[in-house]
Amino acid sequence: MSNALELQDVEKSFGSVIALQGVSVEVATQSVTCILGDNGAGKSTLIKILSGVHKPSKGTYLLEGNPVTFESPRTALDNGIATVFQDLATIPLMSIWRNFFIGNELRKGWGPLSRLDVKRMKEITKDQLLEMGIDLRDPNQPIGTLSGGERQAVAIARAVYFGAKVLILDEPTSALGVRQSGIVLKYVLAAKERGVAVIFITHNPDHAMLVGDRFYLLNRGRLIHSWERANVSGDELRKAMAGGKELEALTNEIESTRNK
Amino acid sequence: MSNTTTDERVKTAGLVTRIFRRPEVGALLGAVAIFILFTSTDTTGNFANLSGISGWTDIAAPIGIVAIAVSLLMIAGEFDLSSGVMVGTTGLIIGMLVQELGMNIWLAILIALVFAAGIGFLNGYVVVKTKLPSFIVTLATFFILKGANMALTMMLTGAVRVTGTDKAPGFKDAFNIFATRFQIGDAYFQISVVWWIVLTILATWVLTRTRFGNWIFASGGDANAARNAGVKVDRTKITLFMLTSLAAALVGIMFVLRLQGMQAGQGVGQEFYYIIAAAVGGTLLTGGAGSAIGASIGAVIMGMAYIGIPFSLWNSDWTSTFLGLILFSAVMINTFISRRAKGTK
């Protein structure tokens, strides 16, 4: 498998604070790479570097083997790196098809008569969502009437349709219930099947285990573990994530408080 | 197509729901109710005939023309409180250029339009660059222009009004385009009514069928999400501030030609009528939803009130109170309808 994207020994500091240090990540094409970490582990900083919001202080960012620097998320997007942020994905009062094509509107006609090709956009929206397995009721309905999971799914389908080679998902399941999370995870796999390299950022080891091919664990700005799917179990992942011994100590402490 | 099987669920969304999802439905129902009210209380027998209609459309047109632009701006999430005073400013510019310099009317109109576009640009530029609320920025513009209208008119002409605009070279042609009347049956309608209808159709087309319209909704709906998707939010907003100023300038041109002069205080206070028309028409004050037709229906309601109240022999002093109550009930009804329409799932 070739790498769609690679970070080599990346460091990011803000003034005297080192947010990330010595981070090397390989993201293969047509795979799901999970980046796990608790709050404050440096996940947000890593996403922002990957999506072009921040530039790394040190280290190299390789896109299909070539070193790149992105000036803005827009340049990253133009290079096929799409990011679906937790809450900034869609505009609630606008219809589903308008949301799908926002910023990439199809038009027909010329000059001052240039107008939206509404019919085609509705058709494509419908077809694309259907292909991702999303059963759409009415593309005219405001996207705010969809559930959180469905909205994430539309955002994923949109990124895939507009040629994303790398899809970065920022905690897509963290605000969702169990069933809704399941829906989103299904679309993560659907995106992978369509050849996209998915980077799935989460603090939920169970969700990661369900879809991931490779796992990285971030802690206090460093990568402290990496696994391939073949040689890790859900239990190991959960333990590592909770910090093994730390969890044990915490369990004992809580037990003793409860038993007082 | 393979997806015809999923289409059957579209029908369950229902025609009624889809109609009630339109933002201007509340205003339309209100307009019909008010029309019926004044037709039944009318003591002159003229409210519902052509001469009555020519009366209330004459009042509605200048409000509607600016309210359409204000409505688009509000959909994009911004206010313009300087839109009323801009009517006076542009009229005074034209009047003064003619009175003091004997300038050709067309050149004076061009200068006034450029000035209005410039102020609109400045409003928009300051709002997007400083991220201050447009309410405050345009409130400042409002007061700056209001003072300047009075002070400069006094300084340059020694009076609180400019006159003699009809003596300008080219006046007749400009008058025929912007301020003339035309006859239907036994009633005379203002040409401004034609401008208003054409602009309503144009604005509706732009809003619902062009990329710019899509960007207006996106900018007001969620500016951050829109920016992430590649929408040029700042440019959209600045353009709308310019269009609002230009719409006010168009009304200023109409007034100065029709009245052949202008008072220094003209237009002040009108900004609220535009906002009322837009809000009655279903435009959300927080941005993201609304329509141009709605704003025009809002203007119609105002025109009907201004004619219907004296025709019913009610005390006209209560007109503002009546409009206040209309605004209040319209916003309540709109909110109720949109909640119902959205609760389709």
XYZ file of C-alpha atoms in Angstrom:
605
model
C 0.000 0.000 0.000
C 1.248 3.474 -0.858
C 0.975 6.388 1.493
C -1.513 9.116 0.658
C -0.091 11.319 3.325
C 2.807 11.241 5.728
C 4.117 13.353 8.588
C 7.801 12.983 9.463
C 9.017 14.036 12.883
C 6.634 16.968 13.101
C 6.806 19.464 15.928
C 4.506 22.339 16.687
C 5.086 24.926 19.368
C 3.112 28.010 20.328
C 5.545 30.365 22.011
C 7.118 28.343 24.791
C 4.439 25.660 24.758
C 5.274 22.558 22.772
C 1.957 21.135 21.595
C 3.366 18.348 19.439
C 6.786 16.759 19.352
C 8.361 14.093 17.149
C 5.121 13.030 15.555
C 5.444 10.704 12.561
C 2.259 9.397 10.968
C 1.696 7.338 7.839
C -1.715 7.333 6.208
C -2.203 4.688 3.522
C -4.612 5.129 0.619
C -7.910 3.309 0.948
C -7.551 2.785 4.662
C -8.816 4.176 7.929
C -6.146 5.614 10.193
C -7.317 6.289 13.723
C -5.676 8.875 15.920
C -6.607 8.324 19.538
C -5.983 10.490 22.501
C -7.580 11.984 25.561
C -8.441 15.668 25.931
C -5.305 17.786 25.717
C -3.259 15.061 24.023
C -2.653 17.258 20.973
C -5.339 15.873 18.664
C -6.675 19.306 17.744
C -3.212 20.617 16.914
C -2.542 17.562 14.775
C -5.807 18.023 12.855
C -5.025 21.667 12.307
C -1.617 20.786 10.865
C -3.112 18.080 8.642
C -5.913 20.339 7.390
C -3.681 23.332 6.694
C -4.782 25.634 9.520
C -1.329 25.513 11.166
C 2.076 24.975 9.602
C 4.422 22.626 11.484
C 7.295 24.338 13.358
C 9.598 21.466 12.421
C 9.365 18.289 10.351
C 7.974 17.407 6.955
C 4.462 17.047 5.558
C 4.417 14.668 2.588
C 1.467 14.392 0.212
C 1.805 11.336 -2.047
C 5.519 11.411 -1.366
C 6.058 15.101 -2.113
C 6.788 17.653 0.607
C 4.078 20.316 0.844
C 3.203 23.406 2.872
C -0.391 24.631 2.967
C -1.164 28.309 3.338
C -4.790 27.732 4.359
C -7.446 25.010 4.673
C -8.599 26.088 1.220
C -5.236 25.149 -0.363
C -5.328 21.836 1.472
C -8.822 21.285 0.094
C -7.628 22.108 -3.424
C -4.992 19.397 -2.932
C -7.659 16.865 -2.055
C -7.481 17.035 1.723
C -10.961 17.614 3.097
C -11.739 18.106 6.762
C -15.138 17.574 8.325
C -15.122 19.530 11.552
C -17.405 18.496 14.366
C -19.905 21.338 14.256
C -18.922 23.477 11.309
C -19.951 21.081 8.603
C -23.373 22.278 7.460
C -25.732 25.259 7.418
C -28.920 24.169 9.231
C -31.548 26.346 7.526
C -30.395 25.549 3.988
C -31.726 22.599 2.058
C -29.752 19.379 1.753
C -28.861 19.885 -1.911
C -27.783 23.481 -1.320
C -25.558 22.303 1.517
C -24.119 19.562 -0.636
C -23.040 22.017 -3.335
C -22.270 25.068 -1.216
C -19.093 26.707 -2.542
C -19.107 24.312 -5.536
C -22.411 25.287 -7.164
C -23.142 23.906 -10.618
C -24.258 26.601 -12.988
C -25.693 26.876 -16.454
C -26.178 29.848 -18.757
C -23.755 32.604 -19.538
C -22.694 35.946 -18.048
C -25.460 37.759 -16.165
C -27.849 34.889 -16.899
C -25.577 32.367 -15.234
C -27.808 30.506 -12.812
C -27.870 27.467 -10.576
C -28.498 24.142 -12.253
C -30.970 23.187 -9.545
C -32.292 20.049 -11.215
C -28.875 18.483 -11.711
C -27.678 19.399 -8.250
C -30.730 17.771 -6.682
C -30.210 14.635 -8.779
C -26.521 14.374 -7.976
C -27.150 14.959 -4.270
C -29.718 12.193 -4.266
C -27.551 9.755 -6.237
C -24.419 10.429 -4.237
C -26.136 9.991 -0.910
C -27.827 6.854 -2.163
C -24.449 5.486 -3.230
C -23.208 6.036 0.319
C -26.287 4.187 1.482
C -28.142 7.230 2.749
C -31.845 6.996 2.082
C -32.843 10.561 1.466
C -36.401 11.667 1.962
C -36.516 15.061 0.271
C -33.429 16.989 -0.902
C -35.386 20.231 -0.421
C -35.720 19.783 3.285
C -33.545 21.989 5.499
C -30.479 20.019 6.603
C -31.194 21.083 10.182
C -34.093 18.640 10.206
C -31.695 15.701 9.776
C -30.163 13.955 12.758
C -26.581 14.687 13.781
C -25.350 11.430 12.258
C -27.106 12.041 8.957
C -25.637 15.547 8.782
C -22.117 14.148 9.281
C -22.890 11.592 6.592
C -23.922 14.299 4.125
C -20.699 16.166 4.887
C -18.676 12.976 4.277
C -20.509 12.202 1.030
C -19.915 15.773 -0.099
C -16.175 15.580 0.579
C -15.911 12.273 -1.275
C -17.919 13.540 -4.258
C -15.733 16.625 -4.626
C -12.652 14.483 -4.991
C -11.208 14.238 -1.499
C -8.230 11.862 -1.498
C -7.751 12.313 2.217
C -10.714 12.800 4.518
C -10.065 14.080 8.028
C -12.902 13.509 10.487
C -12.699 15.475 13.716
C -14.450 13.508 16.467
C -17.405 12.717 14.199
C -19.080 10.494 16.794
C -18.366 12.342 20.015
C -21.673 14.219 20.171
C -23.775 11.299 18.968
C -25.721 8.471 20.543
C -24.898 4.815 19.972
C -27.150 4.258 16.953
C -26.158 7.553 15.344
C -22.476 6.762 15.837
C -23.056 3.445 14.111
C -24.485 5.270 11.085
C -21.456 7.534 10.839
C -19.006 4.619 11.201
C -20.789 2.904 8.334
C -20.139 5.921 6.118
C -16.517 6.050 7.204
C -16.149 2.540 5.772
C -18.156 3.507 2.672
C -15.729 6.378 2.047
C -12.788 3.982 2.435
C -14.360 1.581 -0.057
C -14.425 4.421 -2.557
C -10.648 4.743 -2.330
C -10.346 7.536 0.206
C -7.684 7.652 2.908
C -9.643 8.414 6.058
C -8.090 9.944 9.148
C -10.429 9.349 12.032
C -9.758 11.354 15.167
C -11.513 10.127 18.272
C -11.210 9.525 21.982
C -13.411 6.460 21.734
C -11.315 3.255 21.359
C -14.424 1.153 20.607
C -15.379 3.290 17.632
C -11.773 3.232 16.433
C -11.602 -0.562 16.733
C -14.734 -0.946 14.580
C -13.342 0.842 11.521
C -9.584 1.334 11.919
C -6.729 -0.282 9.940
C -3.963 1.472 11.809
C -3.995 3.175 15.183
C -1.886 5.921 16.722
C -2.098 6.965 20.335
C -1.255 10.541 21.263
C -0.425 11.551 24.809
C 0.845 14.921 25.977
C 1.936 15.927 22.490
C 3.824 12.735 21.648
C 2.921 9.581 19.777
C 3.360 6.906 22.418
C 1.995 3.892 20.542
C 1.127 2.677 17.084
C -0.520 -0.580 16.043
C -1.669 -2.360 12.915
C -5.147 -3.824 13.084
C -3.796 -7.395 12.910
C -1.864 -7.168 16.147
C -4.074 -5.294 18.548
C -7.275 -6.077 20.419
C -10.003 -3.782 21.610
C -8.997 -4.433 25.186
C -5.386 -3.453 24.584
C -6.485 -0.290 22.851
C -8.814 0.640 25.694
C -6.155 -0.010 28.304
C -3.466 1.913 26.442
C -5.863 4.764 25.895
C -6.766 4.991 29.565
C -3.102 4.885 30.429
C -2.916 1.322 31.861
C -1.412 1.826 35.301
C -3.027 5.247 35.663
C -6.432 3.632 35.253
C -5.588 0.987 37.809
C -4.560 3.630 40.314
C -7.686 5.611 39.568
C -9.885 2.535 39.978
C -8.345 1.800 43.373
C -8.780 5.362 44.485
C -12.431 5.489 43.491
C -13.121 2.080 45.041
C -11.632 3.174 48.351
C -13.674 6.392 48.348
C -16.853 4.430 47.655
C -16.135 1.899 50.358
C -15.713 4.498 53.054
C -33.951 5.698 -12.586
C -33.184 3.391 -9.757
C -34.142 5.900 -7.112
C -37.804 6.173 -8.060
C -38.561 3.857 -5.185
C -37.288 6.380 -2.649
C -39.248 9.145 -4.363
C -42.526 7.947 -2.940
C -41.512 9.337 0.435
C -41.262 12.814 -1.024
C -45.013 12.914 -1.318
C -45.439 12.335 2.377
C -43.611 15.645 2.949
C -46.799 16.993 1.425
C -47.803 19.971 -0.659
C -49.116 21.838 2.384
C -45.843 21.441 4.260
C -43.914 22.598 1.233
C -46.094 25.690 0.858
C -45.802 26.496 4.530
C -42.046 26.113 4.317
C -42.026 29.255 2.135
C -41.029 32.186 4.352
C -43.544 34.637 2.849
C -46.680 32.585 3.559
C -47.355 34.298 6.878
C -47.084 37.727 5.267
C -49.359 36.713 2.415
C -52.060 35.499 4.797
C -51.655 38.717 6.789
C -51.953 40.861 3.660
C -55.155 39.083 2.630
C -56.600 39.517 6.130
C -55.719 43.229 6.198
C -57.125 43.712 2.712
C -60.418 42.141 3.810
C -60.420 44.214 7.009
C -60.006 47.562 5.227
C -62.368 46.637 2.418
C -65.075 46.023 5.001
C -64.352 49.115 7.142
C -63.798 51.389 4.130
C -66.222 54.348 4.108
C -65.226 55.772 0.713
C -65.895 52.693 -1.382
C -62.530 53.283 -3.050
C -60.103 51.109 -1.077
C -60.412 47.997 -3.220
C -60.876 49.666 -6.602
C -58.154 50.859 -8.993
C -57.842 54.331 -7.520
C -57.438 52.898 -4.017
C -54.881 50.396 -5.240
C -52.934 53.133 -7.025
C -52.912 54.966 -3.684
C -51.524 52.205 -1.547
C -49.064 50.898 -4.125
C -47.715 54.454 -4.382
C -46.824 54.252 -0.696
C -45.686 50.642 -0.858
C -43.337 50.979 -3.867
C -40.618 53.221 -2.354
C -40.717 51.197 0.869
C -40.645 47.913 -1.064
C -37.724 48.852 -3.332
C -35.399 49.412 -0.368
C -36.992 46.678 1.773
C -36.071 44.070 -0.870
C -32.389 44.989 -0.616
C -32.596 45.278 3.183
C -34.163 41.833 3.250
C -31.292 40.271 1.255
C -28.835 41.985 3.582
C -30.693 40.677 6.637
C -30.687 37.153 5.191
C -26.902 37.505 5.018
C -27.021 38.358 8.720
C -26.483 42.138 8.662
C -28.480 45.336 9.245
C -28.339 48.704 7.542
C -29.785 51.512 9.629
C -28.400 54.109 7.225
C -30.713 53.008 4.409
C -33.420 55.576 5.273
C -31.191 58.608 5.509
C -29.476 57.531 2.276
C -32.724 58.324 0.419
C -32.410 61.912 1.629
C -28.651 62.130 1.076
C -28.776 61.046 -2.556
C -31.804 63.256 -3.292
C -30.038 66.239 -1.729
C -26.828 65.545 -3.692
C -28.779 65.621 -6.945
C -30.827 68.637 -5.899
C -27.762 70.597 -4.857
C -25.690 69.757 -7.917
C -28.579 71.020 -10.041
C -29.436 74.064 -7.936
C -25.889 75.257 -7.267
C -24.049 74.167 -10.417
C -26.855 73.807 -12.970
C -25.540 70.333 -13.651
C -27.132 67.942 -16.141
C -29.567 65.685 -14.281
C -28.002 62.460 -15.570
C -24.538 63.420 -14.402
C -25.999 64.393 -11.016
C -27.771 61.019 -10.802
C -24.546 59.212 -11.669
C -22.625 61.086 -8.977
C -25.326 60.274 -6.403
C -25.217 56.567 -7.320
C -21.427 56.439 -7.083
C -21.603 58.180 -3.712
C -24.228 55.722 -2.434
C -22.206 52.742 -3.645
C -19.157 54.205 -1.886
C -20.987 54.605 1.444
C -22.403 51.090 1.078
C -18.926 49.740 0.431
C -17.584 51.593 3.467
C -20.393 50.220 5.674
C -19.655 46.692 4.502
C -15.880 47.010 4.605
C -15.882 48.333 8.170
C -18.329 45.615 9.283
C -16.346 42.681 7.825
C -12.915 44.041 8.792
C -13.658 45.159 12.356
C -16.251 42.411 12.978
C -18.280 45.039 14.859
C -22.054 44.505 14.727
C -23.503 46.155 11.613
C -26.213 47.587 13.841
C -23.634 49.882 15.460
C -21.581 50.622 12.350
C -24.586 51.659 10.265
C -26.149 53.503 13.197
C -23.025 55.658 13.163
C -23.311 56.124 9.385
C -26.967 57.032 9.866
C -26.192 59.831 12.306
C -23.183 61.090 10.358
C -25.281 61.382 7.206
C -28.296 62.807 9.031
C -26.174 65.621 10.449
C -24.366 66.193 7.171
C -27.652 66.376 5.241
C -28.880 69.169 7.467
C -25.598 71.054 7.933
C -24.423 70.946 4.304
C -27.843 71.858 2.939
C -27.987 74.894 5.258
C -24.393 75.822 4.517
C -24.664 75.612 0.743
C -28.203 76.829 0.118
C -29.108 78.807 3.234
C -32.352 76.804 3.532
C -33.473 73.393 4.779
C -34.435 72.255 1.308
C -33.226 72.264 -2.255
C -35.593 73.253 -5.064
C -35.805 73.781 -8.780
C -34.602 70.345 -9.819
C -36.966 70.537 -12.809
C -34.774 73.278 -14.320
C -31.916 70.810 -14.815
C -30.913 69.897 -18.372
C -32.285 66.445 -19.189
C -34.905 66.607 -16.430
C -37.791 65.529 -18.676
C -36.133 62.250 -19.751
C -35.123 61.346 -16.218
C -38.589 62.226 -14.950
C -40.177 59.913 -17.516
C -38.037 57.009 -16.389
C -38.089 57.473 -12.613
C -41.065 59.571 -11.586
C -43.850 59.650 -14.169
C -47.379 58.226 -13.860
C -49.304 55.977 -16.162
C -53.024 55.398 -16.490
C -54.940 52.152 -15.947
C -58.702 52.609 -16.230
C -59.498 55.834 -14.389
C -56.540 55.575 -11.989
C -52.992 56.887 -12.239
C -50.200 54.600 -11.046
C -46.670 55.696 -10.242
C -43.869 54.322 -12.430
C -42.121 53.412 -9.150
C -44.630 50.556 -8.876
C -43.208 49.039 -12.072
C -39.638 49.409 -10.781
C -40.684 47.774 -7.531
C -42.341 44.760 -9.201
C -39.412 44.223 -11.586
C -36.902 44.475 -8.722
C -38.922 42.018 -6.626
C -38.830 39.463 -9.434
C -35.137 40.098 -10.088
C -34.206 39.817 -6.407
C -36.219 36.619 -6.021
C -34.434 35.103 -9.013
C -31.032 36.149 -7.688
C -31.809 34.812 -4.231
C -33.153 31.410 -5.213
C -31.545 30.669 -8.550
C -28.020 32.105 -8.582
C -24.783 31.292 -6.809
C -24.775 34.763 -5.269
C -28.167 33.997 -3.725
C -26.877 30.719 -2.375
C -23.970 32.568 -0.805
C -26.342 35.115 0.774
C -28.174 32.307 2.610
C -24.899 30.615 3.537
C -23.279 33.821 4.863
C -26.222 34.486 7.144
C -26.861 30.855 8.057
C -23.388 30.067 9.336
C -20.542 32.295 8.185
C -17.857 29.890 9.449
C -19.260 26.827 7.736
C -19.739 28.882 4.580
C -16.121 30.072 4.664
C -14.876 26.516 5.176
C -16.804 25.502 2.063
C -15.147 28.220 0.008
C -17.910 30.845 0.060
C -16.588 34.413 -0.172
C -18.568 35.669 2.806
C -16.955 39.107 3.094
C -17.396 39.906 -0.569
C -21.029 38.786 -0.449
C -21.782 41.024 2.521
C -20.002 44.083 1.130
C -21.886 43.675 -2.169
C -25.181 43.563 -0.263
C -24.375 46.714 1.711
C -23.663 48.419 -1.632
C -26.913 47.138 -3.157
C -28.884 48.391 -0.152
C -27.378 51.875 -0.488
C -28.057 51.807 -4.228
C -31.698 50.806 -3.669
C -32.063 53.748 -1.274
C -30.393 55.978 -3.878
C -32.903 54.828 -6.498
C -35.740 55.917 -4.221
C -33.914 59.206 -3.548
C -33.706 59.797 -7.303
C -37.432 59.080 -7.655
C -38.376 61.500 -4.878
C -36.147 64.377 -5.952
C -37.484 64.176 -9.506
C -41.113 63.831 -8.454
C -40.995 66.592 -5.833
C -38.592 68.694 -7.940
C -36.589 69.272 -4.797
C -35.951 67.708 -1.413
C -36.172 68.409 2.312
C -32.958 67.972 4.321
C -34.737 65.573 6.690
C -36.148 63.290 3.976
C -35.879 59.551 4.567
C -34.898 59.723 8.247
C -36.884 57.086 10.145
C -37.685 55.127 6.978
C -35.010 52.500 7.798
C -37.406 51.031 10.347
C -40.139 50.678 7.743
C -37.745 48.665 5.570
C -36.794 46.406 8.443
C -40.465 45.991 9.418
C -41.381 45.068 5.833
C -38.558 42.517 5.688
C -39.427 41.006 9.087
C -43.163 40.884 8.329
C -42.198 39.167 5.079
C -40.572 36.303 6.964
C -36.928 37.371 6.920
C -35.154 36.129 10.010
C -33.497 38.875 12.071
C -30.654 36.512 12.877
C -30.052 35.803 9.184
C -30.103 32.643 7.111
C -33.715 32.697 5.945
C -36.145 35.003 4.228
C -37.413 36.166 0.860
C -37.639 39.200 -1.394
C -41.311 38.606 -2.194
C -41.990 38.597 1.543
C -40.438 42.041 1.941
C -42.599 43.321 -0.895
C -45.729 41.875 0.697
C -44.656 43.577 3.924
C -44.493 46.862 1.997
C -47.973 46.225 0.579
C -49.323 45.769 4.114
C -47.840 49.131 5.087
C -49.289 50.833 2.033
C -52.718 49.386 2.796
C -52.518 50.617 6.399
C -51.602 54.158 5.362
C -54.552 54.391 2.975
C -56.999 52.097 4.759
C -56.903 53.860 8.134
C -58.032 57.291 6.860
C -60.477 55.610 4.443
C -62.048 53.909 7.460
C -62.244 57.319 9.169
C -60.004 56.080 11.964
C -57.596 58.521 13.549
C -54.375 58.381 11.463
C -52.336 59.115 14.577
C -52.686 55.434 15.356
C -51.039 54.262 12.107
C -47.689 53.475 13.748
C -49.405 51.583 16.554
C -51.255 49.553 13.949
C -47.987 48.774 12.155
C -46.353 47.833 15.439
C -49.124 45.341 16.153
C -48.839 43.959 12.606
C -45.093 43.503 13.048
C -45.573 41.769 16.357
C -48.248 39.354 15.147
C -46.465 38.700 11.845
C -43.237 37.739 13.556
C -45.164 35.498 15.967
C -47.042 33.798 13.125
C -43.879 33.409 11.036
C -42.033 31.808 13.913
C -44.946 29.472 14.577
C -45.251 28.463 10.924
C -41.541 27.897 10.412
C -41.348 25.740 13.540
C -44.260 23.661 12.316
C -42.780 23.385 8.836
C -39.403 22.324 10.149
C -40.846 19.724 12.461
C -41.485 17.427 9.509
C -39.496 14.534 10.884
